[in-house]
Amino acid sequence: MNLIKKVVNEGSTTQKPIWLMRQAGRYLPEFRKIRKENSDFIKLCLNEILVPEITLQPLKRFNIDAAIIFSDILMLPYGIGQEVEFKKNFGPILGELENVNFSSTDENEFTEKLLPVYRSIKKVSHSLISQNKSLIGFVGAPWTILVYMLNKQSPKKELNSKLENLKENKRLIQVIIKYLKIHIKNQIKNGADIIQIFDSWAGLVNKKDVGDLIYKPNAELVEFIKSLNIPVICFPRETKNYVEFINEVNPSVISLDYNVDIKRIVKEIKIPTQGNLDPKILLSDVNNIKKNTLAILDNFKDHPHIFNLGHGVLPQTDPNMIEYLVKLVKDY
Ligand code: 1CP
């Protein structure tokens, strides 16, 4: 059994597996080279030769315990028929939602559009068999997907007032969930053996709406994934109350952002944890990396824990620092 399964299925505390959010990406020169030659990001995500290669790049360098399929949460709106484009130095830009024949995109049409993603998962899954490592499939949580679909760009830039209509939000979230379930099922069918749900913009939701927009939609997906006998990691980034999230949503693993008070949370929850090193720490020096990494490992010494960052690897990270981090965790 691989290390992540030991932690997730058996609650093992003896070894700490490690993988990193955004472990495949712009901080790797071998990725930047491919990216330079492939300016259309969506097309790249649909390239059945390059996606497996990019997915496996970090595993060739580092002794990490999982591959996460190289793709994007915005492949979902793309699959439904909304235009998605990634502009250099700006981020994602989405087309008008009014032009999307949202609820009429049928299941087969959606799957057909994303078929290259599933074929890539199958390929990676085959090449991981002998390595005894996990293959993580992923989706964006319904709220986070809705934010991009309505806002049509990163909420970091500006927040559209359309997102204030709770009734309409709830209706759209139900439609999004329908397609998310198809996307999840297809990833599992092709070899993903664990699913992570990224609710990157959970922190934007106020207390009053957190049940409708965060807890209920995540809980519905968690129940669905568990019914397929696959564990599910939830990452409700910057949500106001992690303990309440866990009680309401009941994920297999909770991924903690870097603002979480880990001393407190380890006393309050029982389920396996993941996280939560601040990615900015990797931009500093080895002494600082060591100090902060050991603090996390010590904190979760007697708790089932998957080492990870509190958000994605930053593009300016030196790969040597990741190598150092992985070795630290493995030698602990
Ligand atoms: O070269 C480039 O400009 C592309 C950069 C890039 C990459 C490498 C984007 C655009 N997406 C990805 C890959 C990606 N995205 C992965 C690959 C697997 C891995 O982790 O190695 C994953 C898991 C994602 C998930 C994702 N996409 C999230 C959730 C995680 C998070 O960062 O909070 C989100 C919010 C997105 C949207 C997105 N896609 C890309 C960008 C730059 C963004 C964020 C835009 C924003 O800040 O709002």
mmCIF file of C-alpha atoms and ligand atoms in Angstrom:
data_model
loop_
_atom_site.group_PDB
_atom_site.id
_atom_site.type_symbol
_atom_site.label_atom_id
_atom_site.label_comp_id
_atom_site.label_asym_id
_atom_site.label_seq_id
_atom_site.Cartn_x
_atom_site.Cartn_y
_atom_site.Cartn_z
ATOM 1 C CA MET A 1 0.000 0.000 0.000
ATOM 2 C CA ASN A 2 1.339 3.461 -0.792
ATOM 3 C CA LEU A 3 2.042 6.014 1.922
ATOM 4 C CA ILE A 4 -0.900 8.302 1.216
ATOM 5 C CA LYS A 5 -3.338 5.384 1.387
ATOM 6 C CA LYS A 6 -1.765 4.297 4.697
ATOM 7 C CA VAL A 7 -2.431 7.733 6.147
ATOM 8 C CA VAL A 8 -5.901 8.131 4.652
ATOM 9 C CA ASN A 9 -7.286 4.602 4.994
ATOM 10 C CA GLU A 10 -5.533 3.437 8.139
ATOM 11 C CA GLY A 11 -4.803 6.683 9.950
ATOM 12 C CA SER A 12 -1.105 5.819 10.057
ATOM 13 C CA THR A 13 1.055 8.409 11.837
ATOM 14 C CA THR A 14 4.444 6.733 11.458
ATOM 15 C CA GLN A 15 5.442 8.264 8.117
ATOM 16 C CA LYS A 16 4.474 11.555 6.514
ATOM 17 C CA PRO A 17 3.878 11.365 2.756
ATOM 18 C CA ILE A 18 4.469 14.528 0.734
ATOM 19 C CA TRP A 19 3.210 16.090 -2.497
ATOM 20 C CA LEU A 20 2.804 19.777 -3.362
ATOM 21 C CA MET A 21 -0.067 21.763 -4.799
ATOM 22 C CA ARG A 22 1.019 23.095 -8.208
ATOM 23 C CA GLN A 23 3.997 20.739 -8.154
ATOM 24 C CA ALA A 24 3.896 20.656 -11.952
ATOM 25 C CA GLY A 25 4.246 24.166 -13.266
ATOM 26 C CA ARG A 26 6.103 27.306 -13.933
ATOM 27 C CA TYR A 27 8.866 26.959 -11.315
ATOM 28 C CA LEU A 28 10.253 24.003 -13.320
ATOM 29 C CA PRO A 29 12.492 24.919 -16.291
ATOM 30 C CA GLU A 30 11.411 21.745 -18.103
ATOM 31 C CA PHE A 31 7.772 22.916 -17.839
ATOM 32 C CA ARG A 32 8.591 26.482 -18.931
ATOM 33 C CA LYS A 33 10.229 25.093 -22.054
ATOM 34 C CA ILE A 34 7.082 23.167 -23.021
ATOM 35 C CA ARG A 35 4.859 26.121 -22.106
ATOM 36 C CA LYS A 36 6.865 28.456 -24.309
ATOM 37 C CA GLU A 37 6.195 26.228 -27.300
ATOM 38 C CA ASN A 38 2.481 25.865 -26.416
ATOM 39 C CA SER A 39 0.907 29.267 -26.015
ATOM 40 C CA ASP A 40 -2.697 28.005 -25.821
ATOM 41 C CA PHE A 41 -3.091 26.719 -22.252
ATOM 42 C CA ILE A 42 -6.396 24.881 -22.836
ATOM 43 C CA LYS A 43 -4.897 23.110 -25.850
ATOM 44 C CA LEU A 44 -1.930 22.141 -23.706
ATOM 45 C CA CYS A 45 -4.288 20.653 -21.098
ATOM 46 C CA LEU A 46 -5.812 18.580 -23.929
ATOM 47 C CA ASN A 47 -2.479 17.315 -25.269
ATOM 48 C CA GLU A 48 -2.288 13.593 -24.560
ATOM 49 C CA ILE A 49 1.468 13.405 -25.068
ATOM 50 C CA LEU A 50 2.472 16.485 -23.078
ATOM 51 C CA VAL A 51 0.037 16.229 -20.138
ATOM 52 C CA PRO A 52 1.418 12.876 -18.939
ATOM 53 C CA GLU A 53 4.947 14.192 -19.438
ATOM 54 C CA ILE A 54 4.308 17.396 -17.441
ATOM 55 C CA THR A 55 2.432 15.467 -14.734
ATOM 56 C CA LEU A 56 5.434 13.205 -14.217
ATOM 57 C CA GLN A 57 8.101 15.948 -14.354
ATOM 58 C CA PRO A 58 8.149 16.637 -10.596
ATOM 59 C CA LEU A 59 8.217 12.893 -9.824
ATOM 60 C CA LYS A 60 11.378 12.520 -11.881
ATOM 61 C CA ARG A 61 13.090 15.163 -9.764
ATOM 62 C CA PHE A 62 11.711 14.619 -6.272
ATOM 63 C CA ASN A 63 10.866 11.676 -4.030
ATOM 64 C CA ILE A 64 7.209 12.703 -3.694
ATOM 65 C CA ASP A 65 4.313 10.339 -3.021
ATOM 66 C CA ALA A 66 1.720 11.466 -5.548
ATOM 67 C CA ALA A 67 1.202 12.780 -9.029
ATOM 68 C CA ILE A 68 -1.562 15.324 -9.609
ATOM 69 C CA ILE A 69 -2.865 15.374 -13.125
ATOM 70 C CA PHE A 70 -1.758 18.464 -15.045
ATOM 71 C CA SER A 71 -5.019 20.182 -15.872
ATOM 72 C CA ASP A 72 -7.068 23.081 -14.538
ATOM 73 C CA ILE A 73 -10.274 23.618 -12.590
ATOM 74 C CA LEU A 74 -11.476 25.796 -15.498
ATOM 75 C CA MET A 75 -11.621 22.772 -17.820
ATOM 76 C CA LEU A 76 -15.125 22.391 -16.376
ATOM 77 C CA PRO A 77 -16.579 25.634 -17.784
ATOM 78 C CA TYR A 78 -14.687 24.821 -20.983
ATOM 79 C CA GLY A 79 -16.410 21.401 -21.097
ATOM 80 C CA ILE A 80 -19.824 23.008 -20.632
ATOM 81 C CA GLY A 81 -19.175 25.382 -23.512
ATOM 82 C CA GLN A 82 -18.037 28.647 -21.941
ATOM 83 C CA GLU A 83 -15.022 30.172 -23.635
ATOM 84 C CA VAL A 84 -11.875 29.992 -21.480
ATOM 85 C CA GLU A 85 -8.598 31.637 -22.333
ATOM 86 C CA PHE A 86 -5.425 32.224 -20.320
ATOM 87 C CA LYS A 87 -3.788 35.534 -21.001
ATOM 88 C CA LYS A 88 -0.128 35.993 -20.235
ATOM 89 C CA ASN A 89 0.549 38.031 -17.072
ATOM 90 C CA PHE A 90 -3.192 38.360 -16.473
ATOM 91 C CA GLY A 91 -4.712 34.938 -15.823
ATOM 92 C CA PRO A 92 -7.938 33.345 -16.981
ATOM 93 C CA ILE A 93 -10.521 35.190 -19.077
ATOM 94 C CA LEU A 94 -13.910 33.559 -19.581
ATOM 95 C CA GLY A 95 -16.567 34.288 -22.213
ATOM 96 C CA GLU A 96 -20.129 35.477 -21.712
ATOM 97 C CA LEU A 97 -22.189 33.003 -19.699
ATOM 98 C CA GLU A 98 -25.321 34.091 -21.593
ATOM 99 C CA ASN A 99 -23.920 32.416 -24.713
ATOM 100 C CA VAL A 100 -23.603 29.077 -22.975
ATOM 101 C CA ASN A 101 -26.386 26.609 -23.409
ATOM 102 C CA PHE A 102 -25.661 25.583 -19.873
ATOM 103 C CA SER A 103 -28.095 22.884 -18.806
ATOM 104 C CA SER A 104 -28.499 21.453 -22.297
ATOM 105 C CA THR A 105 -24.898 20.277 -22.744
ATOM 106 C CA ASP A 106 -25.477 16.555 -22.493
ATOM 107 C CA GLU A 107 -23.293 14.140 -20.561
ATOM 108 C CA ASN A 108 -21.729 12.515 -23.628
ATOM 109 C CA GLU A 109 -20.940 15.826 -25.271
ATOM 110 C CA PHE A 110 -19.211 17.022 -22.082
ATOM 111 C CA THR A 111 -17.192 13.810 -21.713
ATOM 112 C CA GLU A 112 -16.278 13.886 -25.398
ATOM 113 C CA LYS A 113 -14.853 17.395 -25.065
ATOM 114 C CA LEU A 114 -12.673 16.407 -22.110
ATOM 115 C CA LEU A 115 -11.733 12.951 -23.418
ATOM 116 C CA PRO A 116 -8.027 13.866 -23.809
ATOM 117 C CA VAL A 117 -7.883 14.694 -20.074
ATOM 118 C CA TYR A 118 -9.207 11.238 -19.206
ATOM 119 C CA ARG A 119 -6.877 9.511 -21.666
ATOM 120 C CA SER A 120 -3.940 11.333 -20.056
ATOM 121 C CA ILE A 121 -5.056 10.165 -16.608
ATOM 122 C CA LYS A 122 -5.144 6.595 -17.870
ATOM 123 C CA LYS A 123 -1.617 6.890 -19.258
ATOM 124 C CA VAL A 124 -0.219 8.367 -16.042
ATOM 125 C CA SER A 125 -2.054 5.787 -13.987
ATOM 126 C CA HIS A 126 -0.392 2.978 -15.954
ATOM 127 C CA SER A 127 3.060 4.441 -15.547
ATOM 128 C CA LEU A 128 2.543 4.850 -11.790
ATOM 129 C CA ILE A 129 1.514 1.244 -11.111
ATOM 130 C CA SER A 130 5.058 0.009 -10.550
ATOM 131 C CA GLN A 131 5.937 3.064 -8.442
ATOM 132 C CA ASN A 132 3.314 2.593 -5.739
ATOM 133 C CA LYS A 133 2.273 6.249 -5.761
ATOM 134 C CA SER A 134 -1.117 7.948 -5.707
ATOM 135 C CA LEU A 135 -2.673 9.660 -8.696
ATOM 136 C CA ILE A 136 -4.692 12.675 -7.602
ATOM 137 C CA GLY A 137 -7.565 13.811 -9.766
ATOM 138 C CA PHE A 138 -9.161 17.162 -8.939
ATOM 139 C CA VAL A 139 -12.004 19.588 -9.464
ATOM 140 C CA GLY A 140 -12.813 23.102 -8.368
ATOM 141 C CA ALA A 141 -15.599 23.270 -5.791
ATOM 142 C CA PRO A 142 -18.963 24.499 -7.120
ATOM 143 C CA TRP A 143 -18.641 27.957 -5.514
ATOM 144 C CA THR A 144 -15.106 28.531 -6.832
ATOM 145 C CA ILE A 145 -16.164 27.438 -10.339
ATOM 146 C CA LEU A 146 -19.181 29.757 -10.131
ATOM 147 C CA VAL A 147 -16.908 32.652 -9.140
ATOM 148 C CA TYR A 148 -14.877 32.256 -12.336
ATOM 149 C CA MET A 149 -17.935 31.599 -14.530
ATOM 150 C CA LEU A 150 -19.774 34.732 -13.401
ATOM 151 C CA ASN A 151 -16.790 36.955 -12.695
ATOM 152 C CA LYS A 152 -15.070 35.886 -15.933
ATOM 153 C CA GLN A 153 -11.666 36.671 -14.459
ATOM 154 C CA SER A 154 -9.826 36.197 -11.185
ATOM 155 C CA PRO A 155 -11.704 37.678 -8.208
ATOM 156 C CA LYS A 156 -8.332 39.103 -7.209
ATOM 157 C CA LYS A 157 -8.846 41.676 -9.963
ATOM 158 C CA GLU A 158 -12.467 42.625 -9.359
ATOM 159 C CA LEU A 159 -15.659 41.070 -7.998
ATOM 160 C CA ASN A 160 -18.827 41.113 -10.088
ATOM 161 C CA SER A 161 -22.060 42.092 -8.301
ATOM 162 C CA LYS A 162 -23.838 39.181 -10.045
ATOM 163 C CA LEU A 163 -22.271 36.987 -7.376
ATOM 164 C CA GLU A 164 -24.474 38.634 -4.726
ATOM 165 C CA ASN A 165 -27.694 36.987 -5.942
ATOM 166 C CA LEU A 166 -27.991 34.039 -3.555
ATOM 167 C CA LYS A 167 -31.005 32.456 -5.222
ATOM 168 C CA GLU A 168 -29.385 32.496 -8.663
ATOM 169 C CA ASN A 169 -26.077 31.289 -7.181
ATOM 170 C CA LYS A 170 -27.809 28.294 -5.651
ATOM 171 C CA ARG A 171 -29.496 27.437 -8.948
ATOM 172 C CA LEU A 172 -26.260 27.654 -10.945
ATOM 173 C CA ILE A 173 -24.370 25.643 -8.326
ATOM 174 C CA GLN A 174 -26.811 22.754 -8.830
ATOM 175 C CA VAL A 175 -26.082 22.772 -12.577
ATOM 176 C CA ILE A 176 -22.328 22.947 -11.945
ATOM 177 C CA ILE A 177 -22.563 19.997 -9.536
ATOM 178 C CA LYS A 178 -24.182 17.899 -12.259
ATOM 179 C CA TYR A 179 -21.133 18.340 -14.518
ATOM 180 C CA LEU A 180 -18.629 18.076 -11.662
ATOM 181 C CA LYS A 181 -19.992 14.627 -10.840
ATOM 182 C CA ILE A 182 -19.473 13.518 -14.446
ATOM 183 C CA HIS A 183 -15.958 14.968 -14.457
ATOM 184 C CA ILE A 184 -15.102 13.244 -11.169
ATOM 185 C CA LYS A 185 -16.531 9.899 -12.267
ATOM 186 C CA ASN A 186 -14.576 10.016 -15.528
ATOM 187 C CA GLN A 187 -11.321 10.781 -13.701
ATOM 188 C CA ILE A 188 -11.855 7.880 -11.295
ATOM 189 C CA LYS A 189 -12.828 5.499 -14.091
ATOM 190 C CA ASN A 190 -9.517 6.241 -15.770
ATOM 191 C CA GLY A 191 -7.307 5.726 -12.742
ATOM 192 C CA ALA A 192 -7.434 8.694 -10.336
ATOM 193 C CA ASP A 193 -7.322 7.027 -6.917
ATOM 194 C CA ILE A 194 -7.947 10.112 -4.803
ATOM 195 C CA ILE A 195 -9.798 13.379 -5.557
ATOM 196 C CA GLN A 196 -8.985 16.852 -4.266
ATOM 197 C CA ILE A 197 -11.666 19.545 -4.296
ATOM 198 C CA PHE A 198 -10.183 23.046 -4.533
ATOM 199 C CA ASP A 199 -12.452 25.672 -2.992
ATOM 200 C CA SER A 200 -9.880 28.401 -3.509
ATOM 201 C CA TRP A 201 -12.372 31.235 -3.017
ATOM 202 C CA ALA A 202 -14.271 29.792 -0.027
ATOM 203 C CA GLY A 203 -12.881 32.706 1.985
ATOM 204 C CA LEU A 204 -14.985 35.195 -0.009
ATOM 205 C CA VAL A 205 -18.255 33.819 1.370
ATOM 206 C CA ASN A 206 -19.742 35.435 4.470
ATOM 207 C CA LYS A 207 -20.988 33.494 7.462
ATOM 208 C CA LYS A 208 -24.635 33.837 6.509
ATOM 209 C CA ASP A 209 -24.217 32.064 3.134
ATOM 210 C CA VAL A 210 -21.478 29.593 3.984
ATOM 211 C CA GLY A 211 -23.970 26.738 4.450
ATOM 212 C CA ASP A 212 -25.589 27.221 1.026
ATOM 213 C CA LEU A 213 -22.495 28.079 -0.994
ATOM 214 C CA ILE A 214 -19.711 26.117 0.705
ATOM 215 C CA TYR A 215 -20.864 23.365 3.079
ATOM 216 C CA LYS A 216 -23.826 21.905 1.154
ATOM 217 C CA PRO A 217 -22.168 21.807 -2.310
ATOM 218 C CA ASN A 218 -18.900 20.344 -0.935
ATOM 219 C CA ALA A 219 -20.835 17.817 1.156
ATOM 220 C CA GLU A 220 -22.790 16.629 -1.882
ATOM 221 C CA LEU A 221 -19.559 16.006 -3.827
ATOM 222 C CA VAL A 222 -17.843 14.360 -0.854
ATOM 223 C CA GLU A 223 -20.737 11.946 -0.442
ATOM 224 C CA PHE A 224 -20.677 11.196 -4.173
ATOM 225 C CA ILE A 225 -16.911 10.511 -4.221
ATOM 226 C CA LYS A 226 -17.059 8.363 -1.101
ATOM 227 C CA SER A 227 -19.892 6.337 -2.674
ATOM 228 C CA LEU A 228 -17.404 5.444 -5.433
ATOM 229 C CA ASN A 229 -15.014 4.149 -2.736
ATOM 230 C CA ILE A 230 -12.441 6.858 -3.375
ATOM 231 C CA PRO A 231 -11.049 9.168 -0.669
ATOM 232 C CA VAL A 232 -11.544 12.915 -1.021
ATOM 233 C CA ILE A 233 -9.384 15.820 0.149
ATOM 234 C CA CYS A 234 -11.135 19.180 0.660
ATOM 235 C CA PHE A 235 -9.268 22.481 0.454
ATOM 236 C CA PRO A 236 -11.641 25.264 1.517
ATOM 237 C CA ARG A 237 -8.986 27.968 1.373
ATOM 238 C CA GLU A 238 -9.410 30.698 3.998
ATOM 239 C CA THR A 239 -12.832 29.479 5.062
ATOM 240 C CA LYS A 240 -13.760 31.143 8.358
ATOM 241 C CA ASN A 241 -14.244 27.997 10.451
ATOM 242 C CA TYR A 242 -12.340 24.854 9.446
ATOM 243 C CA VAL A 243 -13.765 22.775 12.311
ATOM 244 C CA GLU A 244 -17.316 23.600 11.295
ATOM 245 C CA PHE A 245 -16.430 22.820 7.646
ATOM 246 C CA ILE A 246 -15.154 19.366 8.668
ATOM 247 C CA ASN A 247 -18.255 18.639 10.735
ATOM 248 C CA GLU A 248 -20.606 19.741 7.966
ATOM 249 C CA VAL A 249 -18.769 18.295 4.949
ATOM 250 C CA ASN A 250 -17.066 15.197 6.370
ATOM 251 C CA PRO A 251 -14.133 14.867 3.917
ATOM 252 C CA SER A 252 -11.566 12.029 4.145
ATOM 253 C CA VAL A 253 -8.741 14.581 4.506
ATOM 254 C CA ILE A 254 -8.744 18.317 5.217
ATOM 255 C CA SER A 255 -6.152 20.470 3.472
ATOM 256 C CA LEU A 256 -5.184 23.466 5.627
ATOM 257 C CA ASP A 257 -4.184 26.844 4.235
ATOM 258 C CA TYR A 258 -1.158 28.567 5.752
ATOM 259 C CA ASN A 259 -3.180 30.868 8.011
ATOM 260 C CA VAL A 260 -4.690 28.005 10.009
ATOM 261 C CA ASP A 261 -3.632 27.714 13.649
ATOM 262 C CA ILE A 262 -2.325 24.130 13.457
ATOM 263 C CA LYS A 263 -1.611 23.846 17.212
ATOM 264 C CA ARG A 264 -5.279 24.368 17.890
ATOM 265 C CA ILE A 265 -6.709 22.362 15.000
ATOM 266 C CA VAL A 266 -4.702 19.227 15.799
ATOM 267 C CA LYS A 267 -6.455 19.125 19.170
ATOM 268 C CA GLU A 268 -9.908 19.748 17.737
ATOM 269 C CA ILE A 269 -10.190 17.322 14.812
ATOM 270 C CA LYS A 270 -9.690 13.626 14.204
ATOM 271 C CA ILE A 271 -9.578 13.242 10.408
ATOM 272 C CA PRO A 272 -6.221 13.221 8.534
ATOM 273 C CA THR A 273 -4.809 16.638 7.702
ATOM 274 C CA GLN A 274 -2.775 18.016 4.801
ATOM 275 C CA GLY A 275 -0.675 21.147 4.502
ATOM 276 C CA ASN A 276 0.230 23.802 5.452
ATOM 277 C CA LEU A 277 3.686 25.319 4.815
ATOM 278 C CA ASP A 278 3.470 28.880 3.498
ATOM 279 C CA PRO A 279 4.775 28.723 -0.118
ATOM 280 C CA LYS A 280 6.638 31.993 0.514
ATOM 281 C CA ILE A 281 8.882 30.139 3.001
ATOM 282 C CA LEU A 282 10.363 28.272 0.021
ATOM 283 C CA LEU A 283 11.633 31.620 -1.292
ATOM 284 C CA SER A 284 13.789 32.097 1.836
ATOM 285 C CA ASP A 285 16.850 30.112 3.016
ATOM 286 C CA VAL A 286 17.369 26.510 4.106
ATOM 287 C CA ASN A 287 17.498 27.353 7.822
ATOM 288 C CA ASN A 288 14.136 29.038 7.679
ATOM 289 C CA ILE A 289 12.664 26.225 5.585
ATOM 290 C CA LYS A 290 13.963 23.696 8.100
ATOM 291 C CA LYS A 291 12.572 25.569 11.106
ATOM 292 C CA ASN A 292 9.100 25.962 9.615
ATOM 293 C CA THR A 293 8.927 22.430 8.205
ATOM 294 C CA LEU A 294 9.953 20.808 11.479
ATOM 295 C CA ALA A 295 7.369 22.888 13.342
ATOM 296 C CA ILE A 296 4.633 21.394 11.127
ATOM 297 C CA LEU A 297 6.020 17.849 11.364
ATOM 298 C CA ASP A 298 6.322 18.118 15.162
ATOM 299 C CA ASN A 299 2.800 19.471 15.433
ATOM 300 C CA PHE A 300 1.350 16.496 13.514
ATOM 301 C CA LYS A 301 3.721 13.873 14.952
ATOM 302 C CA ASP A 302 0.873 11.783 16.394
ATOM 303 C CA HIS A 303 -1.751 12.759 13.815
ATOM 304 C CA PRO A 304 -2.255 11.244 10.328
ATOM 305 C CA HIS A 305 -0.835 13.942 8.075
ATOM 306 C CA ILE A 306 0.131 14.471 4.423
ATOM 307 C CA PHE A 307 2.820 17.112 4.114
ATOM 308 C CA ASN A 308 1.994 19.846 1.591
ATOM 309 C CA LEU A 309 1.989 23.615 1.198
ATOM 310 C CA GLY A 310 -0.795 25.919 2.376
ATOM 311 C CA HIS A 311 -1.346 26.969 -1.276
ATOM 312 C CA GLY A 312 0.415 26.331 -4.600
ATOM 313 C CA VAL A 313 4.162 26.434 -5.329
ATOM 314 C CA LEU A 314 5.081 29.969 -6.428
ATOM 315 C CA PRO A 315 6.571 30.363 -9.928
ATOM 316 C CA GLN A 316 9.742 32.003 -8.564
ATOM 317 C CA THR A 317 10.572 28.980 -6.335
ATOM 318 C CA ASP A 318 14.014 27.412 -6.747
ATOM 319 C CA PRO A 319 13.540 23.657 -7.466
ATOM 320 C CA ASN A 320 16.564 22.959 -5.217
ATOM 321 C CA MET A 321 14.571 24.243 -2.253
ATOM 322 C CA ILE A 322 11.815 21.761 -3.026
ATOM 323 C CA GLU A 323 14.367 18.999 -3.185
ATOM 324 C CA TYR A 324 15.629 20.122 0.230
ATOM 325 C CA LEU A 325 12.087 20.203 1.632
ATOM 326 C CA VAL A 326 11.203 16.728 0.356
ATOM 327 C CA LYS A 327 14.359 15.289 1.860
ATOM 328 C CA LEU A 328 13.643 16.949 5.209
ATOM 329 C CA VAL A 329 10.182 15.403 5.344
ATOM 330 C CA LYS A 330 11.408 11.992 4.219
ATOM 331 C CA ASP A 331 14.247 11.939 6.772
ATOM 332 C CA TYR A 332 12.058 13.036 9.668
HETATM 333 O O1 1CP B 1 1.744 28.941 -17.576
HETATM 334 C C1 1CP B 1 0.719 29.464 -17.177
HETATM 335 O O2 1CP B 1 0.492 30.682 -17.214
HETATM 336 C C2 1CP B 1 -0.336 28.583 -16.639
HETATM 337 C C3 1CP B 1 -0.365 28.600 -15.175
HETATM 338 C C4 1CP B 1 -1.286 27.510 -14.700
HETATM 339 C C5 1CP B 1 -0.938 26.203 -14.299
HETATM 340 C C6 1CP B 1 0.452 25.609 -14.251
HETATM 341 C C7 1CP B 1 -2.695 27.588 -14.619
HETATM 342 C C8 1CP B 1 -3.534 28.747 -14.995
HETATM 343 N N1 1CP B 1 -3.191 26.384 -14.181
HETATM 344 C C9 1CP B 1 -2.142 25.510 -13.971
HETATM 345 C C10 1CP B 1 -2.258 24.095 -13.565
HETATM 346 C C11 1CP B 1 -3.112 23.751 -12.430
HETATM 347 N N2 1CP B 1 -4.176 24.471 -11.945
HETATM 348 C C12 1CP B 1 -2.996 22.578 -11.676
HETATM 349 C C13 1CP B 1 -2.008 21.492 -12.087
HETATM 350 C C14 1CP B 1 -1.592 20.440 -11.247
HETATM 351 C C15 1CP B 1 -0.560 20.796 -10.203
HETATM 352 O O3 1CP B 1 -0.970 21.219 -9.114
HETATM 353 O O4 1CP B 1 0.610 20.629 -10.448
HETATM 354 C C16 1CP B 1 -3.986 22.627 -10.667
HETATM 355 C C17 1CP B 1 -4.269 21.631 -9.586
HETATM 356 C C18 1CP B 1 -4.731 23.827 -10.865
HETATM 357 C C19 1CP B 1 -5.889 24.227 -10.052
HETATM 358 C C20 1CP B 1 -6.383 25.618 -10.136
HETATM 359 N N3 1CP B 1 -6.534 26.418 -11.237
HETATM 360 C C21 1CP B 1 -6.898 26.336 -9.034
HETATM 361 C C22 1CP B 1 -7.023 25.778 -7.642
HETATM 362 C C23 1CP B 1 -5.755 25.884 -6.868
HETATM 363 C C24 1CP B 1 -5.351 27.294 -6.486
HETATM 364 O O5 1CP B 1 -4.314 27.729 -6.986
HETATM 365 O O6 1CP B 1 -6.056 27.915 -5.684
HETATM 366 C C25 1CP B 1 -7.310 27.587 -9.488
HETATM 367 C C26 1CP B 1 -7.915 28.709 -8.671
HETATM 368 C C27 1CP B 1 -7.082 27.640 -10.885
HETATM 369 C C28 1CP B 1 -7.399 28.743 -11.810
HETATM 370 C C29 1CP B 1 -6.184 29.206 -12.495
HETATM 371 N N4 1CP B 1 -5.607 28.560 -13.535
HETATM 372 C C30 1CP B 1 -4.456 29.200 -13.907
HETATM 373 C C31 1CP B 1 -4.292 30.320 -13.059
HETATM 374 C C32 1CP B 1 -3.178 31.310 -13.162
HETATM 375 C C33 1CP B 1 -5.353 30.296 -12.146
HETATM 376 C C34 1CP B 1 -5.554 31.202 -10.965
HETATM 377 C C35 1CP B 1 -6.113 32.530 -11.337
HETATM 378 C C36 1CP B 1 -6.393 33.349 -10.092
HETATM 379 O O7 1CP B 1 -5.466 33.689 -9.366
HETATM 380 O O8 1CP B 1 -7.572 33.651 -9.880
#
